[in-house]
Tab-separated table of C-alpha atoms in Angstrom:
chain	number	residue	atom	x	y	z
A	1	UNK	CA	-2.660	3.022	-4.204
A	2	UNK	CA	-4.579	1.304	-1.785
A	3	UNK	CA	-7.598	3.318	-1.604
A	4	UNK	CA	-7.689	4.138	2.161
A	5	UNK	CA	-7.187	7.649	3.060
A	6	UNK	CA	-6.911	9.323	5.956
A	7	UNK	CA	-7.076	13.547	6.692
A	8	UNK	CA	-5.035	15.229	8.132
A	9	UNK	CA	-1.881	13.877	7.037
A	10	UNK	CA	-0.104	16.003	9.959
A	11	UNK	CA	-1.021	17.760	12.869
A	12	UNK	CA	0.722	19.496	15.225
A	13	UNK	CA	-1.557	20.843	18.806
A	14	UNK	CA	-0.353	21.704	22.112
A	15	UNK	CA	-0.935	19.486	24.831
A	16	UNK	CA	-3.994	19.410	26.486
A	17	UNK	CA	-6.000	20.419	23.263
A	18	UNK	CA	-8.268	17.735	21.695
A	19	UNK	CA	-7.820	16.436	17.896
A	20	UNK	CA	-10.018	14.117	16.015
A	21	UNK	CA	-8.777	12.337	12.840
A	22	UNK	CA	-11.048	10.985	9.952
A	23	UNK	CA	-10.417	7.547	7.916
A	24	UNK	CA	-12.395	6.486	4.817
A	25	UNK	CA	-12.090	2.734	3.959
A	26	UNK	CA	-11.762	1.104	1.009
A	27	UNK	CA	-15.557	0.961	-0.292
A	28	UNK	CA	-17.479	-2.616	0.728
A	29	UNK	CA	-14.887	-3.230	3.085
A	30	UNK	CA	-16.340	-4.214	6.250
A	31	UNK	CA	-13.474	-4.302	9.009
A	32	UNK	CA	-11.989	-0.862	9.725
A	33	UNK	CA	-8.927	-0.861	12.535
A	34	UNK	CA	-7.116	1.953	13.742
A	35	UNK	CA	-2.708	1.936	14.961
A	36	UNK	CA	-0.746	3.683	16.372
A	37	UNK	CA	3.039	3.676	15.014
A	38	UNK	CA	5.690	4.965	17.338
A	39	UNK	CA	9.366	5.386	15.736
A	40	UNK	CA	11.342	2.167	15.320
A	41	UNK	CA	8.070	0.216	16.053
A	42	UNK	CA	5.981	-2.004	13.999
A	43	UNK	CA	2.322	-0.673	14.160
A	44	UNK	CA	0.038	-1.245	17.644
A	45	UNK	CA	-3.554	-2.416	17.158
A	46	UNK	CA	-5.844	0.069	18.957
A	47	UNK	CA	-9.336	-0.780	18.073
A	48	UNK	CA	-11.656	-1.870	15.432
A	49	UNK	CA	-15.232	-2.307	13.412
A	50	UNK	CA	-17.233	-4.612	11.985
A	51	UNK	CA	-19.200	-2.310	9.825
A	52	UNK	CA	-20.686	0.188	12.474
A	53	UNK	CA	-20.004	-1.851	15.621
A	54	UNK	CA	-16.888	-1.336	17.561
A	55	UNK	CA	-15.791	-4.462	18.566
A	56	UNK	CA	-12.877	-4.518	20.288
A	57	UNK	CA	-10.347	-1.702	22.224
A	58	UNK	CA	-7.146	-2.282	23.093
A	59	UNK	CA	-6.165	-1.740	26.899
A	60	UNK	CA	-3.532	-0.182	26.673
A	61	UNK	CA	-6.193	2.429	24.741
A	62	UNK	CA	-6.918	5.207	27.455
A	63	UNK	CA	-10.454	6.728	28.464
A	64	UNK	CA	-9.259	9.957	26.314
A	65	UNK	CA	-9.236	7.982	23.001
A	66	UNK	CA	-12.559	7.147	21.136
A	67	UNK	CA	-13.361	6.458	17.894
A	68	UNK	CA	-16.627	5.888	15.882
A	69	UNK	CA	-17.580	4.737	12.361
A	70	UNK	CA	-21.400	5.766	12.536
A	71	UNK	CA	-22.729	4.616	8.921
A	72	UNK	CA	-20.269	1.541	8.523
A	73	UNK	CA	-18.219	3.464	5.873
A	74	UNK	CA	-15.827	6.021	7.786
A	75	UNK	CA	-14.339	6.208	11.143
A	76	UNK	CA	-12.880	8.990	13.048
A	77	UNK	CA	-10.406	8.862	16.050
A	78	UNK	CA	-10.566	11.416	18.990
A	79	UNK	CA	-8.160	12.251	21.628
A	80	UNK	CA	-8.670	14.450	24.277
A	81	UNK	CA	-6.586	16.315	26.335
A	82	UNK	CA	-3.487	15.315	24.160
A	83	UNK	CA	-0.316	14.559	25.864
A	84	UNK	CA	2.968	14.782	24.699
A	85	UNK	CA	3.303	10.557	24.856
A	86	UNK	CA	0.405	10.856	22.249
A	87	UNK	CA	2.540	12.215	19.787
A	88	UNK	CA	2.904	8.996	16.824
A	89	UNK	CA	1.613	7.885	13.597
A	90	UNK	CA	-2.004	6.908	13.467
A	91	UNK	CA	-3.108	4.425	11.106
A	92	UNK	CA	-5.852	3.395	9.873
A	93	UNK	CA	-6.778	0.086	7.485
A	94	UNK	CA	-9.634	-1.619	6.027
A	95	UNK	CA	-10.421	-5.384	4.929
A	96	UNK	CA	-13.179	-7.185	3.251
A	97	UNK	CA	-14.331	-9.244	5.730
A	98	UNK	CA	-12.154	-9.430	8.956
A	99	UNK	CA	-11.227	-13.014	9.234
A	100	UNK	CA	-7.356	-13.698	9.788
A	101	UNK	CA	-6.531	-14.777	6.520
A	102	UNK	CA	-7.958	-11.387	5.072
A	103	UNK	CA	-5.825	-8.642	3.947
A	104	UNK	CA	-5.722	-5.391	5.600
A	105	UNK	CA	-4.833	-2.322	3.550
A	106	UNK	CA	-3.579	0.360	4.824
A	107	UNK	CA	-3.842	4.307	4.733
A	108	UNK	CA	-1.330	6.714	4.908
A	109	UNK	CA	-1.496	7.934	8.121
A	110	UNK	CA	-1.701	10.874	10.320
A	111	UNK	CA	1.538	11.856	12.163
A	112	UNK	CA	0.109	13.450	15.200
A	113	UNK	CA	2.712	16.104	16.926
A	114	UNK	CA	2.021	17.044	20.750
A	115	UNK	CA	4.119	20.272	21.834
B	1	UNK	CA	2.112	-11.495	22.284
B	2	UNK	CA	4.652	-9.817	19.827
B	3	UNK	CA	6.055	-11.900	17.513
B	4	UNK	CA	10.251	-11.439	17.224
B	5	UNK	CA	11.893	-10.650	13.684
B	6	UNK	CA	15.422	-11.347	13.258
B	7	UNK	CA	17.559	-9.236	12.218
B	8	UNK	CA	16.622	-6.045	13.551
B	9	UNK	CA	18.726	-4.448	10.570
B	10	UNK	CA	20.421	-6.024	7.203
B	11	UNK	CA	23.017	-3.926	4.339
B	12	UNK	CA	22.849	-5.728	1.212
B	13	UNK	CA	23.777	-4.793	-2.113
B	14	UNK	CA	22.065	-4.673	-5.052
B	15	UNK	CA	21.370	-8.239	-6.337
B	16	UNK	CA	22.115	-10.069	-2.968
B	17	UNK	CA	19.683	-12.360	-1.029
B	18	UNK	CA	18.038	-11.888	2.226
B	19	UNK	CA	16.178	-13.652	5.079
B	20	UNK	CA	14.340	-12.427	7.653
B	21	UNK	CA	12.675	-14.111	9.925
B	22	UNK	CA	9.495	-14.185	12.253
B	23	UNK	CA	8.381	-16.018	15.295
B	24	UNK	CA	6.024	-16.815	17.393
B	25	UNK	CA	5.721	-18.087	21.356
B	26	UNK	CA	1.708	-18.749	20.143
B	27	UNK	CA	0.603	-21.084	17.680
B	28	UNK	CA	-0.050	-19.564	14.371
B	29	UNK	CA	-2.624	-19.522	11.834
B	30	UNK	CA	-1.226	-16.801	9.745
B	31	UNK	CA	1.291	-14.774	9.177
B	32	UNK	CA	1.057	-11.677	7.453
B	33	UNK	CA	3.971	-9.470	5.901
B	34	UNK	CA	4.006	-5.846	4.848
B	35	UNK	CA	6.711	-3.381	3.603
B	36	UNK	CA	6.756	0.163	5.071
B	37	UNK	CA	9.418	2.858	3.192
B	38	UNK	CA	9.911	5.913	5.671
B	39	UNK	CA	7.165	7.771	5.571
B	40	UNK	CA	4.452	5.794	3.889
B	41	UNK	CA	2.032	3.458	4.614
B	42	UNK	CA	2.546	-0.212	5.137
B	43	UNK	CA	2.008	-2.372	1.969
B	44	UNK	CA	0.895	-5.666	1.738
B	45	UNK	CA	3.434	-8.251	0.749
B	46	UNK	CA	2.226	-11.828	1.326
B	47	UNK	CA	-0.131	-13.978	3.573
B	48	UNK	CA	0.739	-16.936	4.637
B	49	UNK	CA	-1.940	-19.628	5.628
B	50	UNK	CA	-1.663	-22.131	8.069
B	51	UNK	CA	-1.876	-25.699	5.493
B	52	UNK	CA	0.486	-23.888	3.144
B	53	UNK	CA	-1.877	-21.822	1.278
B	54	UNK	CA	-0.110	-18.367	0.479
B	55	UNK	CA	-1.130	-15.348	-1.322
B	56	UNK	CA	0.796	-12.382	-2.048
B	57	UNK	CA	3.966	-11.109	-3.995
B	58	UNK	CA	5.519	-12.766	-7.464
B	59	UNK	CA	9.273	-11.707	-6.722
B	60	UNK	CA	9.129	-12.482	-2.972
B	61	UNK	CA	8.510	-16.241	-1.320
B	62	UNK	CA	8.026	-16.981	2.198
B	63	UNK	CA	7.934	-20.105	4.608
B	64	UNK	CA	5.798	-20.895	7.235
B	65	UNK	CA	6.454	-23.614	9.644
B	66	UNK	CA	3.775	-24.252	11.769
B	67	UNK	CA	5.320	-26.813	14.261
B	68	UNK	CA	8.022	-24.335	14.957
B	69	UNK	CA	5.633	-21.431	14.736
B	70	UNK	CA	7.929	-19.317	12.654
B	71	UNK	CA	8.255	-17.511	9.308
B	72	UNK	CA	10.537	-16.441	7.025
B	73	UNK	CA	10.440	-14.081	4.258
B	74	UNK	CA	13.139	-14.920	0.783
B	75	UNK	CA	14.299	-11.865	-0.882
B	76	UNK	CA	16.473	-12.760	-3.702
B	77	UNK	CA	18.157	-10.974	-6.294
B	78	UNK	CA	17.628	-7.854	-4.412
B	79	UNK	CA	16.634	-4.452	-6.194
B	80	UNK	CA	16.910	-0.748	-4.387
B	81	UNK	CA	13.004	-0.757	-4.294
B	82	UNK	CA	13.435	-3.554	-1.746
B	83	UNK	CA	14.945	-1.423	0.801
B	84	UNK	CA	12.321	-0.156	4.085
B	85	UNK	CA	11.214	-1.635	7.007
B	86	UNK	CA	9.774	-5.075	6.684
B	87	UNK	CA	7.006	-5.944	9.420
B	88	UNK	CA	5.694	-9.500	9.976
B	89	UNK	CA	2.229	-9.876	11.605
B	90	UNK	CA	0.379	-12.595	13.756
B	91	UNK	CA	-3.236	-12.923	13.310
B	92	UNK	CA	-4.804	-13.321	17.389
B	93	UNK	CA	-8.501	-12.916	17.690
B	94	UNK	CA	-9.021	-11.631	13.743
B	95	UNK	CA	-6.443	-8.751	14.045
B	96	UNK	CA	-2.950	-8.213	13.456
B	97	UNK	CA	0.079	-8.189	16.245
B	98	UNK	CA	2.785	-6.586	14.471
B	99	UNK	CA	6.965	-7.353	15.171
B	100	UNK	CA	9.021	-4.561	15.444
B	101	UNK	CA	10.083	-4.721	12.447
B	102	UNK	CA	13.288	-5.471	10.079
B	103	UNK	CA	14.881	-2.642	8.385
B	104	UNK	CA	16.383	-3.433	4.973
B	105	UNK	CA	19.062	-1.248	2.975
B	106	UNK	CA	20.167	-2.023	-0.520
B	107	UNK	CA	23.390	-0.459	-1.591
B	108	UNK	CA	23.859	0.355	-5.444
C-alpha cells in the first residue's frame, strides 16, 4: 500500500460534461504530479506541485484541464467539456521532496470513460 | 524525450531469467523502474543513480551505464508475481518521462 489514493476509481460521463477528480498524497510529501495512462502506454506527465504551487504543465495539457492543490496536501484535476480522446487512466503520485533521485509513489488511479 | 525499452513483450517460465532494457538519446542522471499488473497502480522497483548509487528491490538488480545512457533491469529466477508491465523512467527537469513499457508473462 502506498498510501496515495485517489476518488473516483471510475467514471463514466458523456462528452461534453465536466468531471473533476480528487488525489490525497502521501502525508509530508511535498511534490504531487498528475498522468495520464492511455492503453499499451507507459504513464504521460501532465503537471505538478511543489506543495501549493503548480509548477509546471505539460503542453500537450489543453486549456480544458486544470488542476489545483490549494492547502499543499490534496490536489484535484478538472476537465471540461470532456471529449471522447479524454477517455484514460489518470494518475496521480506523491514524493518527499521532488528532486530526481526521489521516489514517486503512486495512487491507484481513476479510469475516466467518455461516451 | 521518451526513453525506448526493449523488448516490447517477453514469455518466460517460471524460474527463467530476463532482461529488459532502457535507453536514452539524453544524458541520464537517473533512471527509475516501476512494475504495473493490469489494473493497478505502478509500483516502485528500483532507482538508479547516476555514480552507481541504487536503491530499490532485494530480488531484482539493475545496471546503469551512463556513457551509453542506458539501463537494464536483471530478473532472475523468475516467479509468477513477476509477470505485468515493467516501465523504465528518465528523470528531465525533476519529473519522470516514462517508456512505453515492457510487458512480462511468466508461465507455470
Amino acid at each position: 500500500d502506498t498510501g496515495v489514493s485517489q476518488d473516483p476509481r471510475h467514471k463514466i460521463t458523456k462528452r461534453g460534461q465536466n468531471v473533476t477528480f480528487r488525489c490525497d498524497p502521501i502525508s509530508e510529501h511535498n511534490r504531487l504530479y498528475w498522468y495520464r495512462q492511455t492503453l499499451g502506454q507507459g504513464p504521460e506527465f501532465l503537471t505538478y506541485f511543489q506543495n501549493e504551487a503548480q509548477l509546471e504543465k505539460s503542453r500537450l495539457l489543453s486549456d480544458r484541464f486544470s488542476a489545483e492543490r490549494p492547502k499543499g496536501s490534496f490536489s484535484t484535476l478538472e476537465i471540461q467539456r470532456t471529449e471522447q480522446g479524454d477517455s484514460a487512466m489518470y494518475l496521480c503520485a506523491s514524493s518527499l521532496r521532488g528532486t530526481s533521485t526521489d521516489t514517486q509513489y503512486f495512487g491507484p488511479g481513476t479510469r475516466l470513460t467518455v461516451l | 524525450q521518451q526513453p525506448v525499452q526493449s523488448p516490447q513483450a517477453v514469455i518466460l517460465r517460471e524460474g527463467e531469467d530476463a532482461v529488459i532494457n532502457c535507453s536514452s538519446s539524453k544524458a541520464l542522471y537517473s533512471v527509475h523502474w516501476y512494475r504495473q499488473k493490469h489494473g493497478e497502480a505502478p509500483v516502485f522497483l528500483m532507482i538508479l543513480l547516476k555514480g552507481g548509487e541504487q536503491k530499490g528491490h532485494e530480488k531484482i538488480s539493475a545496471s546503469f551505464n551512463e556513457k551509453k545512457q542506458q539501463s537494464s533491469l536483471y530478473l532472475t529466477a523468475s516467479q509468477l508475481s513477476y509477470s505485468g508491465t515493467y516501465f523504465c523512467g528518465t528523470d528531465r527537469d525533476d519529473k519522470i518521462i516514462f517508456g512505453k513499457g515492457t510487458r512480462l508473462h511468466i508461465l507455470p
